[in-house]
Backbone as a printed PyTorch tensor [residue, N CA C, xyz], in Angstrom:
tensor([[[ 17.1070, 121.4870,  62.0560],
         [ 15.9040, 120.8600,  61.5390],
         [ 15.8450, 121.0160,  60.0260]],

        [[ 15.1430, 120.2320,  59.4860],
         [ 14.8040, 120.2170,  57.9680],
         [ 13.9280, 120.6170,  57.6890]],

        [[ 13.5270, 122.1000,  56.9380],
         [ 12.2180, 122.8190,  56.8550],
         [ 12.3540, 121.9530,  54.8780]],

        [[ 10.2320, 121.2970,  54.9740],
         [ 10.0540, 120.5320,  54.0100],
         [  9.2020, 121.1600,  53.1580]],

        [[  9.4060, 121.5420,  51.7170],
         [  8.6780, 122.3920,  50.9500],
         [  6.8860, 121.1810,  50.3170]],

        [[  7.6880, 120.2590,  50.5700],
         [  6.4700, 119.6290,  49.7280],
         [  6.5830, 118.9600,  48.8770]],

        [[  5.7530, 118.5940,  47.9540],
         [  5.4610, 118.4700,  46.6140],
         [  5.4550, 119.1780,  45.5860]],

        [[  6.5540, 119.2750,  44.9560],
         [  6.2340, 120.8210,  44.2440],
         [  6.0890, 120.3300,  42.5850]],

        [[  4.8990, 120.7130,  42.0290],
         [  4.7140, 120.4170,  40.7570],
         [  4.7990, 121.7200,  39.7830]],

        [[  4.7940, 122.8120,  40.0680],
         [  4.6350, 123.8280,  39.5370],
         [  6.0140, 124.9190,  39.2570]],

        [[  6.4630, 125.2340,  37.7550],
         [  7.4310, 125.7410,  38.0760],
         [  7.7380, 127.3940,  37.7550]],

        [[  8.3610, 128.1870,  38.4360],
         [  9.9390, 127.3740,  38.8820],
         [  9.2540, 126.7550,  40.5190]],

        [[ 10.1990, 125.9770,  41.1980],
         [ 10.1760, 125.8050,  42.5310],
         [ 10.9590, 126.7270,  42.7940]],

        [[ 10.4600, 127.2470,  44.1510],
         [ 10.9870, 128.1670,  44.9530],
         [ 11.7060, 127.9050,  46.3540]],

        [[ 13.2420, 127.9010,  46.6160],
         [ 13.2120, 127.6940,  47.8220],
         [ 13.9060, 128.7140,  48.2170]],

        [[ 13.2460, 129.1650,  49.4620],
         [ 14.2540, 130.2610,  50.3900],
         [ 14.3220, 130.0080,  51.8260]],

        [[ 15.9230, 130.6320,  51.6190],
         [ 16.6900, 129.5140,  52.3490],
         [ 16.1300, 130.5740,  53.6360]],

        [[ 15.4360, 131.4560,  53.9030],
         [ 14.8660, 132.2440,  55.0400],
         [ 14.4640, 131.2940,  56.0490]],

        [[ 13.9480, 129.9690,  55.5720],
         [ 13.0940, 128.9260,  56.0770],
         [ 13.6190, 127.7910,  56.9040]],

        [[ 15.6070, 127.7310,  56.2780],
         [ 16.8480, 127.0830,  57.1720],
         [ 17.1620, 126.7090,  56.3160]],

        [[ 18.6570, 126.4770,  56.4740],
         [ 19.7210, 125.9270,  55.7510],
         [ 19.6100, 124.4360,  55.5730]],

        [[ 18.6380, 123.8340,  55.6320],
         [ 18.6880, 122.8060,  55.2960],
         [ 17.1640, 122.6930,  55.0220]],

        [[ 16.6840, 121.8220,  53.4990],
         [ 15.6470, 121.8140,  53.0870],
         [ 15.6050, 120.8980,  52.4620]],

        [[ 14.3190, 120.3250,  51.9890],
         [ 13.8130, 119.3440,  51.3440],
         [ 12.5780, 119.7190,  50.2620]],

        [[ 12.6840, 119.0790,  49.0000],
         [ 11.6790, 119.0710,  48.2320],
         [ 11.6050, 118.0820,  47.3300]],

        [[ 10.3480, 117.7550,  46.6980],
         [  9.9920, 116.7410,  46.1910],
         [  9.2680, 117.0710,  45.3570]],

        [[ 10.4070, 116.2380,  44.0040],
         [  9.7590, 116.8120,  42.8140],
         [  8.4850, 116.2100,  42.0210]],

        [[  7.6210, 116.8740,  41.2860],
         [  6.3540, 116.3770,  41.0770],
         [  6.1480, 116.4780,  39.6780]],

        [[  7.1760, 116.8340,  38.5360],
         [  7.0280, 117.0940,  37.1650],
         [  8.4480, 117.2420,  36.8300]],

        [[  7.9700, 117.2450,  35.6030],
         [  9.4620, 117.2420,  34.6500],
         [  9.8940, 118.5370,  34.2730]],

        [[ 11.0110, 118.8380,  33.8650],
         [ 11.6010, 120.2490,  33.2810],
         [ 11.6980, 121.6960,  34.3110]],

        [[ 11.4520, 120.9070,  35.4520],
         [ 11.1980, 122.1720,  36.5200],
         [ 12.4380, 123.2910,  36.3970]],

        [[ 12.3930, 124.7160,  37.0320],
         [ 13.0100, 125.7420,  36.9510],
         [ 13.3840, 125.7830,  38.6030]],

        [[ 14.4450, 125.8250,  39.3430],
         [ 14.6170, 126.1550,  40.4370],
         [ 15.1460, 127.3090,  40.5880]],

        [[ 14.5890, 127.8470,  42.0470],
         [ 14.9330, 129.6950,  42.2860],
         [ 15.2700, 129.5560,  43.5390]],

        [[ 16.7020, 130.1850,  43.6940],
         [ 16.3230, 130.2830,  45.1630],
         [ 16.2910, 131.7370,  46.0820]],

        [[ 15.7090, 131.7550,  47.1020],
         [ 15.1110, 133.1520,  47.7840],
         [ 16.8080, 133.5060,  48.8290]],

        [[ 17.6110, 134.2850,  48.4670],
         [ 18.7560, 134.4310,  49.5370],
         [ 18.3630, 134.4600,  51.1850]],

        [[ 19.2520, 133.8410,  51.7260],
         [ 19.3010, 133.6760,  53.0120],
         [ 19.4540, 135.4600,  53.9750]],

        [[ 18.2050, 135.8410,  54.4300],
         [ 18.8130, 137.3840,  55.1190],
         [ 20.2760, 137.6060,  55.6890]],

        [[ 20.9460, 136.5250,  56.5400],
         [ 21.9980, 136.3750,  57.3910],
         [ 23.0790, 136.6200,  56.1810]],

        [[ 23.3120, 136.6900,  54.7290],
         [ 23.8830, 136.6590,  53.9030],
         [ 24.6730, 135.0920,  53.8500]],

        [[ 26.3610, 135.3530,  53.8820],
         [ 27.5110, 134.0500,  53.5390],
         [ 26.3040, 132.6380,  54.2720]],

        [[ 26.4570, 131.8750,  54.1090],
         [ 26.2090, 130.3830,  54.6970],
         [ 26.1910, 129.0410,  53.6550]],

        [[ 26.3650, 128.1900,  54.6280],
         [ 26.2680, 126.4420,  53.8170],
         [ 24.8330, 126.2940,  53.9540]],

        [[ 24.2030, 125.7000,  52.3440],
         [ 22.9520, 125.3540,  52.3040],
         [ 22.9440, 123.9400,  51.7000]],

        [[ 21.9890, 122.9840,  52.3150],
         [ 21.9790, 122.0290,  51.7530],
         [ 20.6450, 121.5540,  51.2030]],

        [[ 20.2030, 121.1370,  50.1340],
         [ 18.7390, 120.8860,  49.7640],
         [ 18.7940, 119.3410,  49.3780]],

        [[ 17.4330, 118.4880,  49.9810],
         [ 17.4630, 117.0630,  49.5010],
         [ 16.4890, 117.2820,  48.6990]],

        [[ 16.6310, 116.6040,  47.6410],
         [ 15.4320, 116.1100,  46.3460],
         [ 15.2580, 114.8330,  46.4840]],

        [[ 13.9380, 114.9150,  46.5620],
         [ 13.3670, 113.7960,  46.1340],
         [ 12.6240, 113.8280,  44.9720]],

        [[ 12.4120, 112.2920,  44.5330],
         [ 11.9170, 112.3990,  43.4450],
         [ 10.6140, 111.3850,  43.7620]],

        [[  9.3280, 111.9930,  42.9530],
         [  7.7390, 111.3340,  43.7180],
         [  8.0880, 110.1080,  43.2280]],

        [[  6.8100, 109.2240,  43.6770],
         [  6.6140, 107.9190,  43.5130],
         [  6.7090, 107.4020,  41.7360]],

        [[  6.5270, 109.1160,  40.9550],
         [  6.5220, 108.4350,  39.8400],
         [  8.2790, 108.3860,  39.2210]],

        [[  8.8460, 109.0340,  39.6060],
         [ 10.2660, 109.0570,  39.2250],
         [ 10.2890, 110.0330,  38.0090]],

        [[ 11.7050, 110.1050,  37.5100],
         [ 11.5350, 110.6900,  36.3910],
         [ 11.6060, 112.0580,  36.0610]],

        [[ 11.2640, 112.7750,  37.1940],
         [ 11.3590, 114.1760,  37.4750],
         [ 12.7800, 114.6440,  37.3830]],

        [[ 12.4360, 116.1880,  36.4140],
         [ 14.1470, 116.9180,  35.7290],
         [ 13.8540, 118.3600,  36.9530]],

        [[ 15.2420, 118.5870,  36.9120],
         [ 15.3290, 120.1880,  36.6280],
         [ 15.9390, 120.5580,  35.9240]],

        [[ 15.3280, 121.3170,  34.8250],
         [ 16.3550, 121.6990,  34.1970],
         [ 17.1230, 122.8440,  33.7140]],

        [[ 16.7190, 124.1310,  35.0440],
         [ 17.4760, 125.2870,  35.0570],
         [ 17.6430, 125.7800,  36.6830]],

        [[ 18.8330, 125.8370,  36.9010],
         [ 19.2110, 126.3440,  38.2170],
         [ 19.4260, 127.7300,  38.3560]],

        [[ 18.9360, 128.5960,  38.5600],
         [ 19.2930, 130.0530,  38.4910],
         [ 20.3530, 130.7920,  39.7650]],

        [[ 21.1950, 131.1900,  39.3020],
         [ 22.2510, 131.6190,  40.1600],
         [ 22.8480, 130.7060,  40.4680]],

        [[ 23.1070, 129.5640,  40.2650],
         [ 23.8550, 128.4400,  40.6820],
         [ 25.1050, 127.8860,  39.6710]],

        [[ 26.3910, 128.1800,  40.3310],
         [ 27.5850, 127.6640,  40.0500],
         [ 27.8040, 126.3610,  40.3740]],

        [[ 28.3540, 125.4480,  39.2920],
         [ 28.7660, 123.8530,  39.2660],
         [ 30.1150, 123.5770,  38.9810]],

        [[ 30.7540, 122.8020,  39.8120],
         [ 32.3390, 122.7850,  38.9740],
         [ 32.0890, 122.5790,  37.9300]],

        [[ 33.3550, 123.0710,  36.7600],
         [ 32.9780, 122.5140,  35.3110],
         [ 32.0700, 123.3180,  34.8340]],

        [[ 30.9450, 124.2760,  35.1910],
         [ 29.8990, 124.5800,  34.7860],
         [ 29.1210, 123.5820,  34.6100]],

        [[ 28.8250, 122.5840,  34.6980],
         [ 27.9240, 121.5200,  34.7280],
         [ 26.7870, 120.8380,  35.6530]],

        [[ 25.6860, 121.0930,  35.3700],
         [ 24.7640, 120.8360,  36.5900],
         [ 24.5290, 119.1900,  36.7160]],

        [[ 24.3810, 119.0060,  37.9590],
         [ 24.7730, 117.4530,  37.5230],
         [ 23.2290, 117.1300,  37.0030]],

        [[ 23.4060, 115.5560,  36.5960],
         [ 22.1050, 114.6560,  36.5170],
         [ 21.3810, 113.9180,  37.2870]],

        [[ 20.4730, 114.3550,  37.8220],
         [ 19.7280, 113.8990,  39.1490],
         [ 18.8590, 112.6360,  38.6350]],

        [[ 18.9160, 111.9660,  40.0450],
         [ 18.4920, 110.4440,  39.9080],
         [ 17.1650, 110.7110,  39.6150]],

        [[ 16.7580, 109.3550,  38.5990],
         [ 15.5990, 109.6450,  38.3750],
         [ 14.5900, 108.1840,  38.9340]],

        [[ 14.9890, 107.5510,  39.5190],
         [ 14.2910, 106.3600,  40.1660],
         [ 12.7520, 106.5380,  40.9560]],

        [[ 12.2770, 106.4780,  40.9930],
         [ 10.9060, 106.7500,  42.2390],
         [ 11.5430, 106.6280,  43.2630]],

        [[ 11.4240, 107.7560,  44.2860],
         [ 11.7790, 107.7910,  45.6730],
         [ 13.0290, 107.9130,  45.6770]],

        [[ 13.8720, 108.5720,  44.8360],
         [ 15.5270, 108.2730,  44.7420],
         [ 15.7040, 109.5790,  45.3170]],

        [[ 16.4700, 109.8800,  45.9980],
         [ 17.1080, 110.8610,  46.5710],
         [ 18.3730, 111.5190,  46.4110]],

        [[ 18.9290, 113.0030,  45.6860],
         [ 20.2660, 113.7560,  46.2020],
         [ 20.1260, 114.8450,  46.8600]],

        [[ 21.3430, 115.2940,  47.1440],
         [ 21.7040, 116.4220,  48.0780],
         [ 22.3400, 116.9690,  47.3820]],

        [[ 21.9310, 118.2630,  47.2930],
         [ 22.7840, 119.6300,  47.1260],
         [ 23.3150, 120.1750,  47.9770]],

        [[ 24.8420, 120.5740,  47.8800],
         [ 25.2260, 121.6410,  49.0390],
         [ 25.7600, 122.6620,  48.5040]],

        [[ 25.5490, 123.7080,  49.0980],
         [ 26.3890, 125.0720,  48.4430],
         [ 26.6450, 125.7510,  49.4280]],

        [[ 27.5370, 126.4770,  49.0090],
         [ 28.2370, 128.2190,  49.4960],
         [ 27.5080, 129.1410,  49.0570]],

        [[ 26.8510, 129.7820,  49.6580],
         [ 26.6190, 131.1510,  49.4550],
         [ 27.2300, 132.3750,  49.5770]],

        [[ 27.6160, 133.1250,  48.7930],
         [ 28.7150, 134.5060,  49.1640],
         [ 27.9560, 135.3720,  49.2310]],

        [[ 26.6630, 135.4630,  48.8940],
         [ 25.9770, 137.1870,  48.7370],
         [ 25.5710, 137.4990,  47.5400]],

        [[ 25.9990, 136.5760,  46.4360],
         [ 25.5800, 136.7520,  45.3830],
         [ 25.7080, 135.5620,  44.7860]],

        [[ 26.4020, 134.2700,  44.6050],
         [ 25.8350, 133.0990,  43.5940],
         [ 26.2200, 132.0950,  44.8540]],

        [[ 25.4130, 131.0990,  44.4980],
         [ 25.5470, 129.6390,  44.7840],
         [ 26.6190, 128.6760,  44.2750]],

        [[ 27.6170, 127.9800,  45.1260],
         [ 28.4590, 127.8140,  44.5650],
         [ 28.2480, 126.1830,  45.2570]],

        [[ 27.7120, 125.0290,  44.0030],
         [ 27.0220, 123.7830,  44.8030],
         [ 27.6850, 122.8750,  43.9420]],

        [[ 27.6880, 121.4970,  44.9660],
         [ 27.6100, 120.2560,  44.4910],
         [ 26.7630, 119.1790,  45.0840]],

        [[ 27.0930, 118.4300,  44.1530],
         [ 26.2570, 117.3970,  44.3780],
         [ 26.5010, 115.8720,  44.8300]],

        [[ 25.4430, 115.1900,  45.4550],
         [ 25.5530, 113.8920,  46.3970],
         [ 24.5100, 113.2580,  45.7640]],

        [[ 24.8900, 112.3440,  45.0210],
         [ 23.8710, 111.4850,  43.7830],
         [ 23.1500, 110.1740,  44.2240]],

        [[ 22.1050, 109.7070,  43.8130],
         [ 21.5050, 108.2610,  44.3020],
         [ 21.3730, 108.1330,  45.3590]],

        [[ 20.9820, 108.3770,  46.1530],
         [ 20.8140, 107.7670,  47.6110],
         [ 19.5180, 106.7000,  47.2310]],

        [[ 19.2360, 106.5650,  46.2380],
         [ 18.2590, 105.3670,  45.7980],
         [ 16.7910, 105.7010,  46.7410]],

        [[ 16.4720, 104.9370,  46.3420],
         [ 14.8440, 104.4810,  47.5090],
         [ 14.7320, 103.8690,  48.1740]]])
């Protein structure tokens, strides 16, 4: 199942992955800070969908603990209602993610 955080306008957003490995949130402002809460079970695949609200436009623009190939976090769609996916590895200590861009609206 897909445990759904919401609307989140306030930052940082918080997701922990306590809640399941697969999550959803929807962003509600610009420049947001994302955190995420480690999974108790430790190692696992996590995947998070973003959305972006009706107004579009919405950043993040700090991932904490999160490894990108390249070091590079990607650039998330900014369309109203546009959608990516994050997936990562978790080892116990960093996030090791990529990314699945545009799924549009």
């Amino acid at each position: 199942t897909e445990y759904d955080n919401g609307t989140d306008s306030a930052s940082p957003v918080g997701i922990d992955w306590n809640n399941g490995s697969k999550q959803k949130v929807t962003l509600g402002a610009v420049g947001m800070t994302l955190t995420f809460t480690a999974p108790a079970q430790g190692v696992g695949n996590l995947m998070l969908k973003i959305v972006q609200d009706a107004t579009g436009s919405r950043t993040i623009t700090t991932w904490t603990s999160v490894k990108w190939p390249a070091s590079t976090a990607p650039t998330l769609s900014t369309a109203a209602a546009a959608i990516d996916i994050i997936t990562c590895y978790y080892d116990r200590s960093s996030y090791f993610c990529t990314s699945s861009l545009n799924f549009g609206p």
